[in-house]
Amino acid sequence: MLETLQQWDRELLVFLNNLGSTPFDGFWVFVTRIESWIALFCFFAFLIFYYYKRKQALIVLVMAVLSFAVTFGLAELTKEVVGRWRPNNLESLASSLRVLQQPESFSFFSGHASTSFAIVTFLVLALRTFNRRIYWAYLWPLFFSLSRIYVGVHYPSDILVGALVGTVIALVLHRICNLLLSRAKMTSA
């Protein structure tokens, strides 16, 4: 059963990756770089300070950064424990892919997917009562995560598991954040 799932994972990766074409390569390589999103992170920080009072904003910002840090750490630890090779590092598979990057670290689960879904889920939960359009922020992790398949460095299961892990961590840390915000309100009242 596990071998069948892995085979489907490989076949889906090859199919999705080969949908790409040279004119779009530059766009997807740009999208997959974390530096490309710095302006979005600044915008997220602005929104936090716009909608929350100073002390509350600091709590929300610290918890958002913590959601990134915890998720990133767990992704890196899991990669080392599981030790799944990236598709671009397997000769048998790389020859069937359009490989646009060559990372050599392990694959499972995607740090790009997990951290981006953690940050956005946390921010959506923190800001949704102030602005319903915050749900559009989910476009970032979708593009960011799918770029990893496009450039040939992650399996679809890496992305799916990463997105789920990031979302769960964000849900837990948002709950903790709400407790901290409640305590901050009581001490300032």
mmCIF file with all atom_site columns, C-alpha atoms in Angstrom, residues 15-149:
data_model
loop_
_atom_site.group_PDB
_atom_site.id
_atom_site.type_symbol
_atom_site.label_atom_id
_atom_site.label_alt_id
_atom_site.label_comp_id
_atom_site.label_asym_id
_atom_site.label_entity_id
_atom_site.label_seq_id
_atom_site.pdbx_PDB_ins_code
_atom_site.Cartn_x
_atom_site.Cartn_y
_atom_site.Cartn_z
_atom_site.occupancy
_atom_site.B_iso_or_equiv
_atom_site.pdbx_formal_charge
_atom_site.auth_seq_id
_atom_site.auth_comp_id
_atom_site.auth_asym_id
_atom_site.auth_atom_id
_atom_site.pdbx_PDB_model_num
ATOM 1   C CA . PHE A 1 15  ? 2.673   15.122 -14.412 1.00 0.00 ? 15  PHE A CA 1
ATOM 2   C CA . LEU A 1 16  ? 2.369   18.451 -12.577 1.00 0.00 ? 16  LEU A CA 1
ATOM 3   C CA . ASN A 1 17  ? 6.019   19.399 -13.047 1.00 0.00 ? 17  ASN A CA 1
ATOM 4   C CA . ASN A 1 18  ? 5.853   18.727 -16.783 1.00 0.00 ? 18  ASN A CA 1
ATOM 5   C CA . LEU A 1 19  ? 2.911   21.088 -17.176 1.00 0.00 ? 19  LEU A CA 1
ATOM 6   C CA . GLY A 1 20  ? 5.478   23.874 -16.827 1.00 0.00 ? 20  GLY A CA 1
ATOM 7   C CA . SER A 1 21  ? 7.044   25.631 -19.786 1.00 0.00 ? 21  SER A CA 1
ATOM 8   C CA . THR A 1 22  ? 10.163  27.712 -20.299 1.00 0.00 ? 22  THR A CA 1
ATOM 9   C CA . PRO A 1 23  ? 8.400   31.106 -20.618 1.00 0.00 ? 23  PRO A CA 1
ATOM 10  C CA . PHE A 1 24  ? 7.056   30.697 -17.056 1.00 0.00 ? 24  PHE A CA 1
ATOM 11  C CA . ASP A 1 25  ? 10.252  29.363 -15.442 1.00 0.00 ? 25  ASP A CA 1
ATOM 12  C CA . GLY A 1 26  ? 11.497  32.796 -14.350 1.00 0.00 ? 26  GLY A CA 1
ATOM 13  C CA . PHE A 1 27  ? 8.178   33.586 -12.672 1.00 0.00 ? 27  PHE A CA 1
ATOM 14  C CA . TRP A 1 28  ? 8.135   30.334 -10.665 1.00 0.00 ? 28  TRP A CA 1
ATOM 15  C CA . VAL A 1 29  ? 11.794  30.602 -9.672  1.00 0.00 ? 29  VAL A CA 1
ATOM 16  C CA . PHE A 1 30  ? 11.015  34.128 -8.416  1.00 0.00 ? 30  PHE A CA 1
ATOM 17  C CA . VAL A 1 31  ? 7.928   32.882 -6.526  1.00 0.00 ? 31  VAL A CA 1
ATOM 18  C CA . THR A 1 32  ? 9.837   30.068 -4.817  1.00 0.00 ? 32  THR A CA 1
ATOM 19  C CA . ARG A 1 33  ? 12.421  32.427 -3.274  1.00 0.00 ? 33  ARG A CA 1
ATOM 20  C CA . ILE A 1 34  ? 11.563  33.645 0.221   1.00 0.00 ? 34  ILE A CA 1
ATOM 21  C CA . GLU A 1 35  ? 13.190  37.027 -0.505  1.00 0.00 ? 35  GLU A CA 1
ATOM 22  C CA . SER A 1 36  ? 10.514  37.662 -3.122  1.00 0.00 ? 36  SER A CA 1
ATOM 23  C CA . TRP A 1 37  ? 7.918   37.924 -0.386  1.00 0.00 ? 37  TRP A CA 1
ATOM 24  C CA . ILE A 1 38  ? 9.582   40.424 1.984   1.00 0.00 ? 38  ILE A CA 1
ATOM 25  C CA . ALA A 1 39  ? 7.125   43.172 1.012   1.00 0.00 ? 39  ALA A CA 1
ATOM 26  C CA . LEU A 1 40  ? 4.237   40.839 1.899   1.00 0.00 ? 40  LEU A CA 1
ATOM 27  C CA . PHE A 1 41  ? 5.756   40.165 5.339   1.00 0.00 ? 41  PHE A CA 1
ATOM 28  C CA . CYS A 1 42  ? 6.077   43.915 5.920   1.00 0.00 ? 42  CYS A CA 1
ATOM 29  C CA . PHE A 1 43  ? 2.437   44.319 4.900   1.00 0.00 ? 43  PHE A CA 1
ATOM 30  C CA . PHE A 1 44  ? 1.402   41.595 7.364   1.00 0.00 ? 44  PHE A CA 1
ATOM 31  C CA . ALA A 1 45  ? 3.304   43.377 10.158  1.00 0.00 ? 45  ALA A CA 1
ATOM 32  C CA . PHE A 1 46  ? 1.637   46.660 9.173   1.00 0.00 ? 46  PHE A CA 1
ATOM 33  C CA . LEU A 1 47  ? -1.808  45.016 9.383   1.00 0.00 ? 47  LEU A CA 1
ATOM 34  C CA . ILE A 1 48  ? -1.073  43.663 12.853  1.00 0.00 ? 48  ILE A CA 1
ATOM 35  C CA . PHE A 1 49  ? -0.078  47.102 14.143  1.00 0.00 ? 49  PHE A CA 1
ATOM 36  C CA . TYR A 1 50  ? -2.963  48.754 12.304  1.00 0.00 ? 50  TYR A CA 1
ATOM 37  C CA . TYR A 1 51  ? -5.651  46.558 13.855  1.00 0.00 ? 51  TYR A CA 1
ATOM 38  C CA . TYR A 1 52  ? -4.195  45.900 17.309  1.00 0.00 ? 52  TYR A CA 1
ATOM 39  C CA . LYS A 1 53  ? -3.054  48.249 20.059  1.00 0.00 ? 53  LYS A CA 1
ATOM 40  C CA . ARG A 1 54  ? 0.691   48.421 20.642  1.00 0.00 ? 54  ARG A CA 1
ATOM 41  C CA . LYS A 1 55  ? 1.074   45.775 23.391  1.00 0.00 ? 55  LYS A CA 1
ATOM 42  C CA . GLN A 1 56  ? -1.467  43.469 21.768  1.00 0.00 ? 56  GLN A CA 1
ATOM 43  C CA . ALA A 1 57  ? 0.195   43.973 18.377  1.00 0.00 ? 57  ALA A CA 1
ATOM 44  C CA . LEU A 1 58  ? 3.538   42.923 19.828  1.00 0.00 ? 58  LEU A CA 1
ATOM 45  C CA . ILE A 1 59  ? 1.982   39.774 21.262  1.00 0.00 ? 59  ILE A CA 1
ATOM 46  C CA . VAL A 1 60  ? 0.381   38.912 17.917  1.00 0.00 ? 60  VAL A CA 1
ATOM 47  C CA . LEU A 1 61  ? 3.583   39.645 16.002  1.00 0.00 ? 61  LEU A CA 1
ATOM 48  C CA . VAL A 1 62  ? 5.719   37.550 18.361  1.00 0.00 ? 62  VAL A CA 1
ATOM 49  C CA . MET A 1 63  ? 3.252   34.672 18.132  1.00 0.00 ? 63  MET A CA 1
ATOM 50  C CA . ALA A 1 64  ? 3.197   34.918 14.320  1.00 0.00 ? 64  ALA A CA 1
ATOM 51  C CA . VAL A 1 65  ? 6.996   34.742 14.256  1.00 0.00 ? 65  VAL A CA 1
ATOM 52  C CA . LEU A 1 66  ? 6.852   31.869 16.740  1.00 0.00 ? 66  LEU A CA 1
ATOM 53  C CA . SER A 1 67  ? 4.455   29.996 14.447  1.00 0.00 ? 67  SER A CA 1
ATOM 54  C CA . PHE A 1 68  ? 7.083   30.327 11.711  1.00 0.00 ? 68  PHE A CA 1
ATOM 55  C CA . ALA A 1 69  ? 9.962   29.301 13.975  1.00 0.00 ? 69  ALA A CA 1
ATOM 56  C CA . VAL A 1 70  ? 8.238   26.259 15.490  1.00 0.00 ? 70  VAL A CA 1
ATOM 57  C CA . THR A 1 71  ? 7.059   25.074 12.085  1.00 0.00 ? 71  THR A CA 1
ATOM 58  C CA . PHE A 1 72  ? 10.455  25.617 10.472  1.00 0.00 ? 72  PHE A CA 1
ATOM 59  C CA . GLY A 1 73  ? 12.215  23.741 13.279  1.00 0.00 ? 73  GLY A CA 1
ATOM 60  C CA . LEU A 1 74  ? 9.798   20.835 13.097  1.00 0.00 ? 74  LEU A CA 1
ATOM 61  C CA . ALA A 1 75  ? 10.147  20.657 9.302   1.00 0.00 ? 75  ALA A CA 1
ATOM 62  C CA . GLU A 1 76  ? 13.942  20.572 9.495   1.00 0.00 ? 76  GLU A CA 1
ATOM 63  C CA . LEU A 1 77  ? 13.917  17.953 12.261  1.00 0.00 ? 77  LEU A CA 1
ATOM 64  C CA . THR A 1 78  ? 11.421  15.796 10.381  1.00 0.00 ? 78  THR A CA 1
ATOM 65  C CA . LYS A 1 79  ? 13.482  16.000 7.185   1.00 0.00 ? 79  LYS A CA 1
ATOM 66  C CA . GLU A 1 80  ? 16.525  14.668 9.031   1.00 0.00 ? 80  GLU A CA 1
ATOM 67  C CA . VAL A 1 81  ? 14.586  11.902 10.800  1.00 0.00 ? 81  VAL A CA 1
ATOM 68  C CA . VAL A 1 82  ? 12.644  10.727 7.719   1.00 0.00 ? 82  VAL A CA 1
ATOM 69  C CA . GLY A 1 83  ? 15.510  11.197 5.264   1.00 0.00 ? 83  GLY A CA 1
ATOM 70  C CA . ARG A 1 84  ? 13.436  11.194 2.082   1.00 0.00 ? 84  ARG A CA 1
ATOM 71  C CA . TRP A 1 85  ? 15.527  12.289 -0.894  1.00 0.00 ? 85  TRP A CA 1
ATOM 72  C CA . ARG A 1 86  ? 14.255  15.144 -2.994  1.00 0.00 ? 86  ARG A CA 1
ATOM 73  C CA . PRO A 1 87  ? 13.087  14.152 -6.465  1.00 0.00 ? 87  PRO A CA 1
ATOM 74  C CA . ASN A 1 88  ? 15.775  16.319 -8.079  1.00 0.00 ? 88  ASN A CA 1
ATOM 75  C CA . ASN A 1 89  ? 18.436  14.217 -6.306  1.00 0.00 ? 89  ASN A CA 1
ATOM 76  C CA . LEU A 1 90  ? 17.212  10.873 -7.632  1.00 0.00 ? 90  LEU A CA 1
ATOM 77  C CA . GLU A 1 91  ? 18.685  10.120 -11.044 1.00 0.00 ? 91  GLU A CA 1
ATOM 78  C CA . SER A 1 92  ? 15.819  7.798  -11.938 1.00 0.00 ? 92  SER A CA 1
ATOM 79  C CA . LEU A 1 93  ? 13.268  10.547 -11.322 1.00 0.00 ? 93  LEU A CA 1
ATOM 80  C CA . ALA A 1 94  ? 15.201  13.732 -12.109 1.00 0.00 ? 94  ALA A CA 1
ATOM 81  C CA . SER A 1 95  ? 15.524  12.729 -15.752 1.00 0.00 ? 95  SER A CA 1
ATOM 82  C CA . SER A 1 96  ? 11.698  12.859 -16.019 1.00 0.00 ? 96  SER A CA 1
ATOM 83  C CA . LEU A 1 97  ? 11.437  16.284 -14.387 1.00 0.00 ? 97  LEU A CA 1
ATOM 84  C CA . ARG A 1 98  ? 12.032  19.882 -15.316 1.00 0.00 ? 98  ARG A CA 1
ATOM 85  C CA . VAL A 1 99  ? 14.475  20.641 -12.466 1.00 0.00 ? 99  VAL A CA 1
ATOM 86  C CA . LEU A 1 100 ? 15.081  24.374 -11.953 1.00 0.00 ? 100 LEU A CA 1
ATOM 87  C CA . GLN A 1 101 ? 16.791  24.211 -8.553  1.00 0.00 ? 101 GLN A CA 1
ATOM 88  C CA . GLN A 1 102 ? 19.211  21.795 -6.925  1.00 0.00 ? 102 GLN A CA 1
ATOM 89  C CA . PRO A 1 103 ? 18.774  21.753 -3.132  1.00 0.00 ? 103 PRO A CA 1
ATOM 90  C CA . GLU A 1 104 ? 20.465  18.784 -1.531  1.00 0.00 ? 104 GLU A CA 1
ATOM 91  C CA . SER A 1 105 ? 18.603  18.619 1.774   1.00 0.00 ? 105 SER A CA 1
ATOM 92  C CA . PHE A 1 106 ? 15.865  16.080 2.380   1.00 0.00 ? 106 PHE A CA 1
ATOM 93  C CA . SER A 1 107 ? 12.328  16.470 1.114   1.00 0.00 ? 107 SER A CA 1
ATOM 94  C CA . PHE A 1 108 ? 9.689   15.400 3.639   1.00 0.00 ? 108 PHE A CA 1
ATOM 95  C CA . PHE A 1 109 ? 7.890   17.596 4.566   1.00 0.00 ? 109 PHE A CA 1
ATOM 96  C CA . SER A 1 110 ? 8.074   20.900 2.728   1.00 0.00 ? 110 SER A CA 1
ATOM 97  C CA . GLY A 1 111 ? 9.355   23.790 4.807   1.00 0.00 ? 111 GLY A CA 1
ATOM 98  C CA . HIS A 1 112 ? 7.997   26.215 2.201   1.00 0.00 ? 112 HIS A CA 1
ATOM 99  C CA . ALA A 1 113 ? 4.483   24.776 2.503   1.00 0.00 ? 113 ALA A CA 1
ATOM 100 C CA . SER A 1 114 ? 4.505   24.330 6.268   1.00 0.00 ? 114 SER A CA 1
ATOM 101 C CA . THR A 1 115 ? 5.881   27.738 7.214   1.00 0.00 ? 115 THR A CA 1
ATOM 102 C CA . SER A 1 116 ? 3.803   29.699 4.704   1.00 0.00 ? 116 SER A CA 1
ATOM 103 C CA . PHE A 1 117 ? 0.583   27.962 5.754   1.00 0.00 ? 117 PHE A CA 1
ATOM 104 C CA . ALA A 1 118 ? 1.499   28.450 9.428   1.00 0.00 ? 118 ALA A CA 1
ATOM 105 C CA . ILE A 1 119 ? 2.073   32.184 9.000   1.00 0.00 ? 119 ILE A CA 1
ATOM 106 C CA . VAL A 1 120 ? -0.995  32.813 6.866   1.00 0.00 ? 120 VAL A CA 1
ATOM 107 C CA . THR A 1 121 ? -3.327  30.643 8.927   1.00 0.00 ? 121 THR A CA 1
ATOM 108 C CA . PHE A 1 122 ? -2.167  32.372 12.092  1.00 0.00 ? 122 PHE A CA 1
ATOM 109 C CA . LEU A 1 123 ? -2.649  35.823 10.526  1.00 0.00 ? 123 LEU A CA 1
ATOM 110 C CA . VAL A 1 124 ? -6.028  34.960 9.065   1.00 0.00 ? 124 VAL A CA 1
ATOM 111 C CA . LEU A 1 125 ? -7.202  33.817 12.474  1.00 0.00 ? 125 LEU A CA 1
ATOM 112 C CA . ALA A 1 126 ? -5.777  36.933 14.138  1.00 0.00 ? 126 ALA A CA 1
ATOM 113 C CA . LEU A 1 127 ? -7.114  39.438 11.602  1.00 0.00 ? 127 LEU A CA 1
ATOM 114 C CA . ARG A 1 128 ? -10.329 37.943 10.203  1.00 0.00 ? 128 ARG A CA 1
ATOM 115 C CA . THR A 1 129 ? -12.591 39.859 12.591  1.00 0.00 ? 129 THR A CA 1
ATOM 116 C CA . PHE A 1 130 ? -11.069 43.132 11.399  1.00 0.00 ? 130 PHE A CA 1
ATOM 117 C CA . ASN A 1 131 ? -10.898 42.459 7.682   1.00 0.00 ? 131 ASN A CA 1
ATOM 118 C CA . ARG A 1 132 ? -12.588 39.636 5.785   1.00 0.00 ? 132 ARG A CA 1
ATOM 119 C CA . ARG A 1 133 ? -10.320 40.134 2.773   1.00 0.00 ? 133 ARG A CA 1
ATOM 120 C CA . ILE A 1 134 ? -7.428  38.672 4.775   1.00 0.00 ? 134 ILE A CA 1
ATOM 121 C CA . TYR A 1 135 ? -8.434  35.269 3.397   1.00 0.00 ? 135 TYR A CA 1
ATOM 122 C CA . TRP A 1 136 ? -6.884  36.365 0.088   1.00 0.00 ? 136 TRP A CA 1
ATOM 123 C CA . ALA A 1 137 ? -3.545  35.961 1.859   1.00 0.00 ? 137 ALA A CA 1
ATOM 124 C CA . TYR A 1 138 ? -3.889  32.215 1.245   1.00 0.00 ? 138 TYR A CA 1
ATOM 125 C CA . LEU A 1 139 ? -2.836  32.879 -2.339  1.00 0.00 ? 139 LEU A CA 1
ATOM 126 C CA . TRP A 1 140 ? 0.734   33.285 -1.064  1.00 0.00 ? 140 TRP A CA 1
ATOM 127 C CA . PRO A 1 141 ? 1.159   29.804 0.441   1.00 0.00 ? 141 PRO A CA 1
ATOM 128 C CA . LEU A 1 142 ? -0.627  28.247 -2.523  1.00 0.00 ? 142 LEU A CA 1
ATOM 129 C CA . PHE A 1 143 ? 1.740   29.816 -5.053  1.00 0.00 ? 143 PHE A CA 1
ATOM 130 C CA . PHE A 1 144 ? 4.762   29.427 -2.763  1.00 0.00 ? 144 PHE A CA 1
ATOM 131 C CA . SER A 1 145 ? 4.049   25.730 -2.192  1.00 0.00 ? 145 SER A CA 1
ATOM 132 C CA . LEU A 1 146 ? 3.162   24.870 -5.769  1.00 0.00 ? 146 LEU A CA 1
ATOM 133 C CA . SER A 1 147 ? 6.369   26.523 -6.923  1.00 0.00 ? 147 SER A CA 1
ATOM 134 C CA . ARG A 1 148 ? 8.256   23.705 -5.197  1.00 0.00 ? 148 ARG A CA 1
ATOM 135 C CA . ILE A 1 149 ? 6.621   21.152 -7.501  1.00 0.00 ? 149 ILE A CA 1
#
